[in-house]
XYZ file of N, CA and C in Angstrom:
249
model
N 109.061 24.830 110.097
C 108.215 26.002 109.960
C 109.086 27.216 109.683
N 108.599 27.839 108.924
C 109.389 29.410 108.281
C 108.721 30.827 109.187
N 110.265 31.008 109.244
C 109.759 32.743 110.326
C 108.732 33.781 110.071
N 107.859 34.001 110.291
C 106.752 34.995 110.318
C 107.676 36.571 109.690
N 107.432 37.021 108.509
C 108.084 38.175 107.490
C 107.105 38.963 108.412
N 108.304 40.249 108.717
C 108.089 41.233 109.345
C 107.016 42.472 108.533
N 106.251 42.697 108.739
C 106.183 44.067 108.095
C 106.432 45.571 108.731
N 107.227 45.799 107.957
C 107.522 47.341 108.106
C 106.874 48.702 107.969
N 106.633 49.806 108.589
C 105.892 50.478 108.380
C 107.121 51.239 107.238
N 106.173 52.242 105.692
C 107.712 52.889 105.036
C 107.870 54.592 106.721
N 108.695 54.604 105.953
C 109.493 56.027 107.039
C 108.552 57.025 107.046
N 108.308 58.047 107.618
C 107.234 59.180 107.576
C 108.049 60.042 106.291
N 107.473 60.980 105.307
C 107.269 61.410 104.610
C 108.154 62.862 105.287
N 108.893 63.304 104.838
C 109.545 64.378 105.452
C 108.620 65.726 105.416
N 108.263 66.700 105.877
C 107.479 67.777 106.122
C 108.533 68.914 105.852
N 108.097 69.491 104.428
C 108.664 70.843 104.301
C 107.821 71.979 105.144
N 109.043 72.900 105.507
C 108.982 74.108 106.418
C 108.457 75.197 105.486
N 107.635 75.424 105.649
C 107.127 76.607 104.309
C 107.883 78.200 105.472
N 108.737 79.226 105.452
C 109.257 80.126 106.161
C 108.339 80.858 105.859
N 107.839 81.834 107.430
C 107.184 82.655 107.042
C 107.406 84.429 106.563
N 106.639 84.722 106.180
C 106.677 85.858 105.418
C 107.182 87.302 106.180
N 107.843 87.884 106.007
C 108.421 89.087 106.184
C 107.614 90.485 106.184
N 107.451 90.463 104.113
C 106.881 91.740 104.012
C 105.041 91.888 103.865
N 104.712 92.405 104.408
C 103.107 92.667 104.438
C 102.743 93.789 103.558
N 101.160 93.586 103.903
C 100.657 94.905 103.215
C 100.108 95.695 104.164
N 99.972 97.021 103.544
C 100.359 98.639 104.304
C 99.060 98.507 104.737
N 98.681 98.773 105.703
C 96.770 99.256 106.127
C 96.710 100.486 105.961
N 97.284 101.350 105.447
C 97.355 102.750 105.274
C 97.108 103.186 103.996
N 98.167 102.760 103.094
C 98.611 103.074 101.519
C 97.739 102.062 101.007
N 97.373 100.727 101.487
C 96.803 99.387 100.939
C 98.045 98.598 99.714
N 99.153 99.400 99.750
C 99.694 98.458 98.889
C 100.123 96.823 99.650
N 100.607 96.182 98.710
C 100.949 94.585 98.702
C 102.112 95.045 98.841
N 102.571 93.704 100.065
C 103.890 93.532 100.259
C 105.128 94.575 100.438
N 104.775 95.962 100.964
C 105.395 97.111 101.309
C 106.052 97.234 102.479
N 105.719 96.383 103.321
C 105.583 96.851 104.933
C 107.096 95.763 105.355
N 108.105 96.116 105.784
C 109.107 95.411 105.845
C 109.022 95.857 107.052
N 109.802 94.271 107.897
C 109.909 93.863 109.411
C 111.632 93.628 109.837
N 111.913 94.462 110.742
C 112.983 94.182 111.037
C 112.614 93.880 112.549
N 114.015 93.332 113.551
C 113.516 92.658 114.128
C 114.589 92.988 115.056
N 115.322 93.772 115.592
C 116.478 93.553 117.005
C 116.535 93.326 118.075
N 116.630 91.802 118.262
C 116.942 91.156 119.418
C 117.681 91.446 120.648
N 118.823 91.904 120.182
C 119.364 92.486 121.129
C 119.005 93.809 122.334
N 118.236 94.192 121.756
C 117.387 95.441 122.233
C 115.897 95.142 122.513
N 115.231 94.292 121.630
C 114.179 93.426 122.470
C 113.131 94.323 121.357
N 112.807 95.179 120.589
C 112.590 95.628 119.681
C 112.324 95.448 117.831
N 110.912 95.044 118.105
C 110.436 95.106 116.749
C 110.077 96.229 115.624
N 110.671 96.364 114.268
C 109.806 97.881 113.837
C 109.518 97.253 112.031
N 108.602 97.434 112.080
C 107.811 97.677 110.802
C 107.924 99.447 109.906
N 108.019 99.070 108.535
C 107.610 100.166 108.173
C 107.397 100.088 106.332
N 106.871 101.436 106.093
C 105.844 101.284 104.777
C 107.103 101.780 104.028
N 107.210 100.965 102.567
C 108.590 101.824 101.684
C 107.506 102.768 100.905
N 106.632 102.916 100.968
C 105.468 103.902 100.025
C 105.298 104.870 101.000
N 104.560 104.798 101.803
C 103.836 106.099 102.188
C 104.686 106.368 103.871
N 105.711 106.024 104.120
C 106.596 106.160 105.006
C 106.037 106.117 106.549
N 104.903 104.905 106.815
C 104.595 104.779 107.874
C 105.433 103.992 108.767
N 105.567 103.609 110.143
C 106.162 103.111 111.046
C 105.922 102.635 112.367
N 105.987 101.951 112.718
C 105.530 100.951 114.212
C 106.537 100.287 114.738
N 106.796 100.593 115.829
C 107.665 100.140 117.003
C 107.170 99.549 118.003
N 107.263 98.108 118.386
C 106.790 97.335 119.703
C 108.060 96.758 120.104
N 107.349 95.980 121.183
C 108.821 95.311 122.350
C 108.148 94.158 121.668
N 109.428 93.433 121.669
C 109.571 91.698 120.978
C 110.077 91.264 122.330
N 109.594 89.662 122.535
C 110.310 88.350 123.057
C 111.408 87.433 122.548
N 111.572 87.001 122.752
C 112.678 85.800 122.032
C 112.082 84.382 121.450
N 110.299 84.831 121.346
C 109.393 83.934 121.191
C 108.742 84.549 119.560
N 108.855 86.299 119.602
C 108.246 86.340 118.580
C 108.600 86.764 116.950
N 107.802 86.580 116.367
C 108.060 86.561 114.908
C 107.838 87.773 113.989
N 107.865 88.086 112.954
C 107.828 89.310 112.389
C 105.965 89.522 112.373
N 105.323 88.476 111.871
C 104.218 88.863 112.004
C 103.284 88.985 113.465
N 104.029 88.598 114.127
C 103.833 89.307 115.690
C 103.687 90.850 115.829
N 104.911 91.530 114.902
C 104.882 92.452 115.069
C 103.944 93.388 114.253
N 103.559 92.866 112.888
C 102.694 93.333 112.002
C 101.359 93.270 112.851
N 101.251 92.187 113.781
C 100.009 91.923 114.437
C 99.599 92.739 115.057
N 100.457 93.343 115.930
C 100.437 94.592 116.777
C 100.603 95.667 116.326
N 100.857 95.673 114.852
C 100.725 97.114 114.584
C 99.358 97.361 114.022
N 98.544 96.509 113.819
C 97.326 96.214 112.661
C 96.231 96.594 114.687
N 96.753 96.232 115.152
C 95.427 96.190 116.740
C 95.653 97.458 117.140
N 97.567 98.163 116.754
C 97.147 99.711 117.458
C 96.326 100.395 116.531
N 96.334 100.202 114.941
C 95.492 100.959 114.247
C 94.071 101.011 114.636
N 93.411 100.061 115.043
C 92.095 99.890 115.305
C 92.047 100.582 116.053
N 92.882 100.216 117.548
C 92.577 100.808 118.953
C 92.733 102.384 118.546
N 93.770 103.076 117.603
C 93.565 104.599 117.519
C 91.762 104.909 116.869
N 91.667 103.782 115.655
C 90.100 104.491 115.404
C 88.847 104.417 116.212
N 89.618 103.211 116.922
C 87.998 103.429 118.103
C 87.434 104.266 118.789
C-alpha cells in the first residue's frame, strides 16, 4: 500500500501596509491636503497646521497616537468652539 499524499495548504498571501496619511484638508481654508502633522515625541506633543491660511492646533500625544489622532482632535475642538 502507498502513503496517503499530503495536502498542503499554499502560504497566506502577504498583506501590504497601505501607511497612513500625513497631510489633510484645512476645515477652515477647505483646501486639500494643506494641513501638515508633525508629531514630537519627546515632549509628548502633537501640532498640525494650514500652509494656506496659517491656522494651527496643538494637543498632547501618547506613544499610541498617530497623526490623524491629532487632526482628529483638532476637527472636535472646531465644533466644540461653534457650539
Amino acid at each position: 500500500m502507498g502513503k496517503k499524499k499530503s495536502s498542503r495548504k499554499p502560504p497566506p498571501k502577504a498583506k501590504t501596509i497601505v501607511p497612513l496619511d500625513t497631510q489633510f484638508n484645512c476645515p477652515f481654508c477647505n483646501h486639500e491636503k494643506v494641513c501638515e502633522v508633525k508629531m514630537d515625541r519627546e515632549r509628548n506633543v502633537g501640532f498640525i497646521a494650514c500652509r494656506v491660511c496659517l491656522e494651527d492646533f496643538q494637543t498632547t500625544i501618547n506613544y499610541l497616537s498617530e497623526a490623524i489622532d491629532v487632526y482628529s482632535d483638532w476637527i472636535d475642538a472646531c465644533e466644540q468652539a461653534n457650539a
